[in-house]
Tab-separated table of C-alpha atoms in Angstrom:
chain	number	residue	atom	x	y	z
D	261	MET	CA	0.000	0.000	0.000
D	262	ASN	CA	1.331	3.420	-0.916
D	263	PRO	CA	4.940	2.284	-1.570
D	264	ARG	CA	6.551	5.660	-1.055
D	265	THR	CA	7.933	7.966	1.584
D	266	LEU	CA	6.328	11.393	1.907
D	267	VAL	CA	8.130	14.339	3.473
D	268	ALA	CA	6.555	17.559	4.791
D	269	THR	CA	9.094	20.323	5.361
D	270	GLY	CA	8.917	23.805	6.860
D	271	ALA	CA	6.246	24.906	9.301
D	272	ILE	CA	3.484	22.563	10.393
D	273	LEU	CA	0.528	22.513	8.038
D	274	ALA	CA	-2.139	24.680	9.496
D	275	ALA	CA	-4.394	26.909	7.395
D	276	LEU	CA	-7.281	24.778	6.254
D	277	THR	CA	-9.726	25.197	3.419
D	278	GLY	CA	-12.797	23.035	3.201
D	279	CYS	CA	-16.445	22.639	2.411
D	280	SER	CA	-19.451	21.201	4.151
D	281	GLY	CA	-21.653	18.385	2.991
D	282	GLY	CA	-19.696	15.333	4.125
D	283	THR	CA	-16.331	16.021	2.499
D	284	THR	CA	-13.286	17.919	3.639
D	285	ASP	CA	-10.853	19.556	1.249
D	286	ALA	CA	-7.141	19.236	1.895
D	287	PRO	CA	-5.408	21.631	4.284
D	288	ALA	CA	-2.721	23.943	2.986
D	289	ALA	CA	0.807	24.374	4.309
D	290	PRO	CA	1.638	27.550	6.251
D	291	GLY	CA	4.666	29.648	5.663
D	292	GLY	CA	6.666	27.000	3.786
D	293	THR	CA	6.246	24.157	1.368
D	294	ALA	CA	5.064	20.584	1.456
D	295	GLU	CA	7.345	18.336	-0.552
D	296	THR	CA	7.238	14.618	-1.268
D	297	THR	CA	9.490	12.107	-2.913
D	298	ALA	CA	6.533	10.955	-4.978
D	299	GLY	CA	6.020	14.297	-6.695
D	300	VAL	CA	2.888	15.318	-4.816
D	301	PRO	CA	2.159	19.009	-5.531
D	302	SER	CA	3.411	21.525	-2.970
D	303	THR	CA	1.026	23.952	-1.295
D	304	THR	CA	1.422	27.157	0.687
D	305	GLY	CA	-0.817	29.068	3.051
D	306	ALA	CA	-1.045	31.230	6.165
D	307	PRO	CA	-0.608	30.060	9.773
D	308	VAL	CA	-3.681	29.188	11.810
D	309	ASP	CA	-5.135	31.587	14.332
D	310	SER	CA	-4.127	30.967	17.942
D	311	ASP	CA	-6.216	31.982	20.934
D	312	THR	CA	-4.066	35.108	21.253
D	313	GLY	CA	-5.605	36.406	18.036
D	314	ALA	CA	-8.873	38.230	17.550
D	315	ASP	CA	-10.416	35.370	15.577
D	316	ALA	CA	-9.456	32.438	17.814
D	317	CYS	CA	-11.580	29.325	18.051
D	318	PRO	CA	-13.463	29.390	21.372
D	319	ASP	CA	-12.363	26.853	23.987
D	320	GLN	CA	-15.785	25.578	25.012
D	321	LYS	CA	-17.881	22.564	25.995
D	322	ILE	CA	-21.311	22.442	24.354
D	323	GLU	CA	-24.135	20.437	25.948
D	324	ASP	CA	-27.199	21.990	24.326
D	325	THR	CA	-28.770	19.397	21.997
D	326	ALA	CA	-29.575	21.818	19.198
D	327	GLU	CA	-26.038	23.199	19.255
D	328	ILE	CA	-24.505	19.715	19.317
D	329	GLU	CA	-26.385	18.843	16.134
D	330	ARG	CA	-24.567	21.651	14.324
D	331	PHE	CA	-21.295	19.802	14.953
D	332	VAL	CA	-22.244	16.112	14.852
D	333	THR	CA	-24.436	13.983	12.586
D	334	ILE	CA	-24.880	10.433	13.908
D	335	GLY	CA	-25.682	7.702	11.390
D	336	GLU	CA	-27.380	4.339	11.835
D	337	VAL	CA	-25.536	1.279	13.132
D	338	THR	CA	-23.627	-0.091	10.135
D	339	ALA	CA	-21.944	-3.429	9.392
D	340	GLY	CA	-18.585	-3.774	7.639
D	341	ASP	CA	-16.892	-6.913	6.275
D	342	ASP	CA	-13.320	-5.733	6.651
D	343	GLU	CA	-10.168	-6.171	8.721
D	344	GLY	CA	-12.084	-5.002	11.792
D	345	ALA	CA	-14.419	-7.975	11.507
D	346	ASP	CA	-11.411	-10.263	11.103
D	347	PHE	CA	-10.083	-9.001	14.436
D	348	TYR	CA	-13.173	-10.433	16.146
D	349	GLY	CA	-13.087	-13.634	14.090
D	350	LYS	CA	-16.308	-12.658	12.335
D	351	GLU	CA	-17.517	-11.863	8.843
D	352	TRP	CA	-19.089	-8.559	9.933
D	353	ARG	CA	-18.353	-5.882	12.529
D	354	HIS	CA	-20.680	-3.098	13.654
D	355	TYR	CA	-19.916	0.593	14.128
D	356	VAL	CA	-21.576	4.010	13.892
D	357	PRO	CA	-20.732	6.361	10.983
D	358	VAL	CA	-20.407	9.952	12.163
D	359	THR	CA	-20.008	13.213	10.273
D	360	MET	CA	-18.097	15.876	12.184
D	361	THR	CA	-18.613	19.481	11.057
D	362	ASN	CA	-17.064	22.798	12.049
D	363	PRO	CA	-19.901	25.375	11.822
D	364	LEU	CA	-17.677	28.144	13.197
D	365	ASP	CA	-15.842	30.752	11.142
D	366	VAL	CA	-12.304	29.780	12.257
D	367	THR	CA	-10.249	26.587	12.193
D	368	CYS	CA	-10.954	24.476	15.293
D	369	ALA	CA	-10.260	21.157	16.899
D	370	ILE	CA	-13.770	19.703	17.255
D	371	GLY	CA	-14.201	16.901	19.793
D	372	VAL	CA	-17.158	14.646	20.530
D	373	LEU	CA	-18.186	12.020	23.073
D	374	LEU	CA	-20.580	9.324	21.824
D	375	VAL	CA	-22.503	6.880	24.022
D	376	ALA	CA	-24.284	3.743	22.816
D	377	ASP	CA	-26.867	2.545	25.353
D	378	GLY	CA	-28.572	-0.827	25.093
D	379	SER	CA	-32.117	-1.475	26.245
D	380	ASP	CA	-30.828	-4.321	28.460
D	381	GLY	CA	-28.180	-2.176	30.131
D	382	SER	CA	-25.150	-2.623	27.884
D	383	GLN	CA	-23.147	0.509	27.158
D	384	VAL	CA	-20.037	1.593	25.262
D	385	THR	CA	-18.492	5.048	24.806
D	386	ASP	CA	-16.141	6.449	22.198
D	387	GLY	CA	-15.064	9.792	20.825
D	388	GLY	CA	-12.467	11.748	18.938
D	389	THR	CA	-11.157	15.197	18.121
D	390	PHE	CA	-10.798	16.417	14.527
D	391	VAL	CA	-9.092	19.493	13.096
D	392	LEU	CA	-11.515	21.176	10.695
D	393	ALA	CA	-11.521	24.363	8.658
D	394	PRO	CA	-14.508	26.738	8.842
D	395	GLY	CA	-17.519	24.948	7.369
D	396	ALA	CA	-15.592	21.734	6.722
D	397	SER	CA	-16.783	18.201	7.493
D	398	THR	CA	-15.199	14.783	7.754
D	399	ASP	CA	-16.704	11.293	7.910
D	400	VAL	CA	-15.358	8.926	10.579
D	401	GLN	CA	-16.184	5.587	12.182
D	402	LEU	CA	-16.773	5.453	15.950
D	403	LEU	CA	-18.159	3.023	18.548
D	404	ASP	CA	-16.784	-0.488	18.128
D	405	LEU	CA	-20.057	-2.180	19.076
D	406	GLU	CA	-18.668	-5.734	19.194
D	407	ASN	CA	-16.974	-4.751	22.471
D	408	SER	CA	-20.271	-4.481	24.356
D	409	PHE	CA	-23.160	-5.822	22.272
D	410	GLU	CA	-24.168	-9.143	20.763
D	411	PHE	CA	-25.888	-9.544	17.407
D	412	THR	CA	-28.403	-12.194	16.433
D	413	ALA	CA	-26.254	-13.532	13.589
D	414	ASP	CA	-22.959	-12.887	11.809
D	415	THR	CA	-24.627	-11.298	8.793
D	416	GLN	CA	-24.824	-7.795	7.375
D	417	ASP	CA	-28.422	-7.113	8.366
D	418	ALA	CA	-28.565	-8.945	11.700
D	419	PRO	CA	-29.903	-6.728	14.519
D	420	ALA	CA	-28.418	-6.523	17.991
D	421	THR	CA	-29.993	-8.604	20.736
D	422	GLU	CA	-31.059	-5.358	22.404
D	423	GLU	CA	-32.143	-1.985	21.076
D	424	ILE	CA	-29.210	0.426	20.725
D	425	THR	CA	-29.572	4.179	21.190
D	426	VAL	CA	-26.623	6.396	20.263
D	427	SER	CA	-26.253	9.924	21.628
D	428	ALA	CA	-23.671	12.697	21.894
D	429	PRO	CA	-23.786	14.196	25.420
D	430	TYR	CA	-21.425	17.003	24.440
D	431	VAL	CA	-18.978	18.393	21.929
D	432	ARG	CA	-15.938	20.594	22.478
D	433	SER	CA	-14.175	23.172	20.368
D	434	ALA	CA	-10.612	24.328	20.973
D	435	PRO	CA	-8.034	26.478	19.188
D	436	VAL	CA	-5.363	24.910	16.974
D	437	TYR	CA	-1.931	26.440	17.509
D	438	ASP	CA	0.805	26.955	14.945
D	439	TYR	CA	3.077	25.884	17.803
D	440	TYR	CA	6.202	24.064	16.588
D	441	ASP	CA	8.497	24.470	13.618
D	442	ALA	CA	8.948	20.807	12.718
D	443	ASP	CA	9.565	18.411	9.846
D	444	PHE	CA	7.420	15.332	9.292
D	445	THR	CA	8.460	12.301	7.213
D	446	PHE	CA	5.854	9.654	6.426
D	447	GLY	CA	6.952	6.103	5.640
D	448	GLU	CA	5.254	3.262	3.813
D	449	ILE	CA	2.341	1.622	5.609
D	450	THR	CA	3.396	-1.791	6.902
D	451	GLY	CA	1.848	-4.680	8.821
D	452	GLU	CA	-0.669	-7.435	8.326
D	453	PRO	CA	-4.371	-6.661	7.752
D	454	GLY	CA	-5.836	-5.422	11.004
D	455	ALA	CA	-2.417	-4.369	12.319
D	456	GLU	CA	-1.345	-1.771	9.749
D	457	LEU	CA	1.060	0.952	10.919
D	458	LEU	CA	2.038	4.341	9.490
D	459	PRO	CA	5.613	5.344	10.459
D	460	VAL	CA	5.822	9.079	11.181
D	461	THR	CA	9.243	10.630	11.830
D	462	ILE	CA	9.218	14.066	13.484
D	463	THR	CA	12.094	16.505	13.847
D	464	LYS	CA	11.160	19.258	16.309
D	465	LYS	CA	13.173	22.331	15.296
D	466	ALA	CA	11.771	25.175	17.401
D	467	VAL	CA	8.893	26.509	19.467
D	468	LYS	CA	7.274	29.415	17.671
D	469	PRO	CA	7.073	32.800	19.422
D	470	GLY	CA	3.934	34.004	21.159
D	471	VAL	CA	2.438	30.611	22.045
D	472	PRO	CA	1.451	29.482	25.570
D	473	GLU	CA	4.032	27.544	27.553
D	474	ALA	CA	3.674	23.777	27.847
D	475	VAL	CA	3.140	22.595	31.427
D	476	GLY	CA	3.310	19.329	33.333
D	477	ALA	CA	5.909	17.212	35.125
D	478	ILE	CA	5.809	14.863	32.126
D	479	ARG	CA	4.980	16.727	28.947
D	480	PHE	CA	2.987	15.289	26.102
D	481	ASP	CA	2.294	16.443	22.557
D	482	ASP	CA	-0.772	15.859	20.387
D	483	PHE	CA	-0.478	15.568	16.632
D	484	ASP	CA	-2.947	14.892	13.844
D	485	ILE	CA	-2.182	13.563	10.364
D	486	GLN	CA	-4.650	13.684	7.483
D	487	GLY	CA	-4.476	11.459	4.404
D	488	ILE	CA	-5.391	13.307	1.199
D	489	ASP	CA	-6.625	11.687	-2.022
D	490	ALA	CA	-6.018	12.796	-5.611
D	491	ASP	CA	-9.086	15.069	-5.505
D	492	GLY	CA	-7.751	16.935	-2.470
D	493	THR	CA	-10.261	15.348	-0.088
D	494	VAL	CA	-9.372	14.196	3.416
D	495	VAL	CA	-10.045	10.448	3.428
D	496	ALA	CA	-8.130	9.405	6.556
D	497	THR	CA	-7.297	10.733	10.017
D	498	PHE	CA	-4.373	9.417	12.080
D	499	GLN	CA	-3.813	10.755	15.569
D	500	ALA	CA	-1.454	10.710	18.534
D	501	ILE	CA	-3.524	11.847	21.480
D	502	LYS	CA	-0.777	11.546	24.083
D	503	SER	CA	2.802	11.131	22.850
D	504	VAL	CA	5.731	11.873	25.168
D	505	ALA	CA	7.101	15.222	24.003
D	506	ILE	CA	10.508	15.198	22.338
D	507	GLU	CA	12.967	18.032	22.915
D	508	VAL	CA	13.704	20.756	20.394
D	509	GLY	CA	16.459	19.467	18.118
D	510	GLU	CA	15.463	15.816	18.536
D	511	THR	CA	14.093	13.410	15.933
D	512	THR	CA	11.934	10.384	16.689
D	513	THR	CA	9.678	7.960	14.825
D	514	PHE	CA	6.158	7.031	15.905
D	515	GLU	CA	4.268	4.068	14.463
D	516	LEU	CA	0.645	5.171	14.267
D	517	PRO	CA	-2.203	2.705	13.762
D	518	ALA	CA	-3.267	3.055	10.143
D	519	THR	CA	-6.832	1.704	10.457
D	520	THR	CA	-9.622	1.468	13.009
D	521	ALA	CA	-8.802	-2.217	13.501
D	522	ALA	CA	-5.162	-1.448	14.324
D	523	ALA	CA	-6.064	1.308	16.805
D	524	ARG	CA	-6.110	-0.746	20.009
D	525	ASN	CA	-4.124	1.807	22.043
D	526	THR	CA	-6.320	4.736	23.056
D	527	ASP	CA	-3.333	7.106	22.902
D	528	PHE	CA	-2.990	6.486	19.151
D	529	ARG	CA	-6.053	6.420	16.918
D	530	ALA	CA	-7.257	6.031	13.361
D	531	TYR	CA	-10.848	6.614	12.271
D	532	HIS	CA	-11.068	4.862	8.888
D	533	PRO	CA	-10.896	1.361	7.345
D	534	ALA	CA	-7.996	-0.037	5.310
D	535	SER	CA	-9.995	0.401	2.105
D	536	VAL	CA	-9.093	4.116	1.952
D	537	LEU	CA	-5.319	3.683	2.289
D	538	ASP	CA	-4.619	3.080	-1.393
D	539	ASP	CA	-6.373	6.374	-2.204
D	540	ILE	CA	-3.894	8.459	-0.197
D	541	VAL	CA	-1.430	10.477	-2.294
D	542	GLU	CA	-0.290	12.888	0.425
D	543	TYR	CA	-0.105	13.066	4.208
D	544	ARG	CA	-0.439	16.358	6.066
D	545	ALA	CA	0.219	17.277	9.688
D	546	VAL	CA	-2.568	19.652	10.702
D	547	ARG	CA	-1.909	19.883	14.447
D	548	TYR	CA	1.257	19.515	16.538
D	549	GLN	CA	1.094	21.124	19.953
D	550	PRO	CA	1.441	20.353	23.685
D	551	LYS	CA	-1.398	18.463	25.302
D	552	VAL	CA	-1.473	20.827	28.302
D	553	MET	CA	-0.595	24.522	28.106
D	554	GLU	CA	-0.790	27.405	30.533
D	555	GLU	CA	-4.045	29.334	30.437
């Protein structure tokens, strides 16, 4: 799959352009260029707003149902016959398709908590945070229902043995910082089906001026990678939710899960099946910042 190494150089990709309606256009690179060994076109753009600017994304938790629906569209329970089903030794697995949307007028990290409640008392929770441009949307898969529910048969249309109700108790929005000057190198996806990994090598070159200070006895960084197809659409999201921060001047390689089936560590996530991987022609880092910063 994707037998090539992709390299992003210069500042972290940040300024995003997108559209609503279930698709997300590719983000553009701020202040520098995005280069690849496979000849993927370079892009340029402006840095994202930080919360020190006049147009910062609000840092907020939203619990009003009508407001939540502006950010999250929850689909029906869906069955997939893919590597995720193989993980459970079944022909079909069950999940919930979700469309995340940024209805605000600035780039934000939009987070959601989903809860699946069963009529007989079973429950499972899941969630994620997604970097989205103003008006942009992305389609993801959440709630691995095989973890908590049983189904009447191992077939595509088999119902669960109890009625499942899916809800979003809240969403969050938070600013995305143009925080580090760093280089990202993306390796070839490796691993057996259901255990695919994307190697990501990061060189942290500097902390940019004017950003809040990272805090904590042990410091962690978050970073988000988007996979872009030939049409410029975001088709994949890879994420490190809690990686031990490297020092400025250091280089390290992370092996991120490349599919939902491979994402068994909650600190590293993917929100898409393996079927999209062959469509990726470019990877882009759209967030790289400390997990905890001073207020």
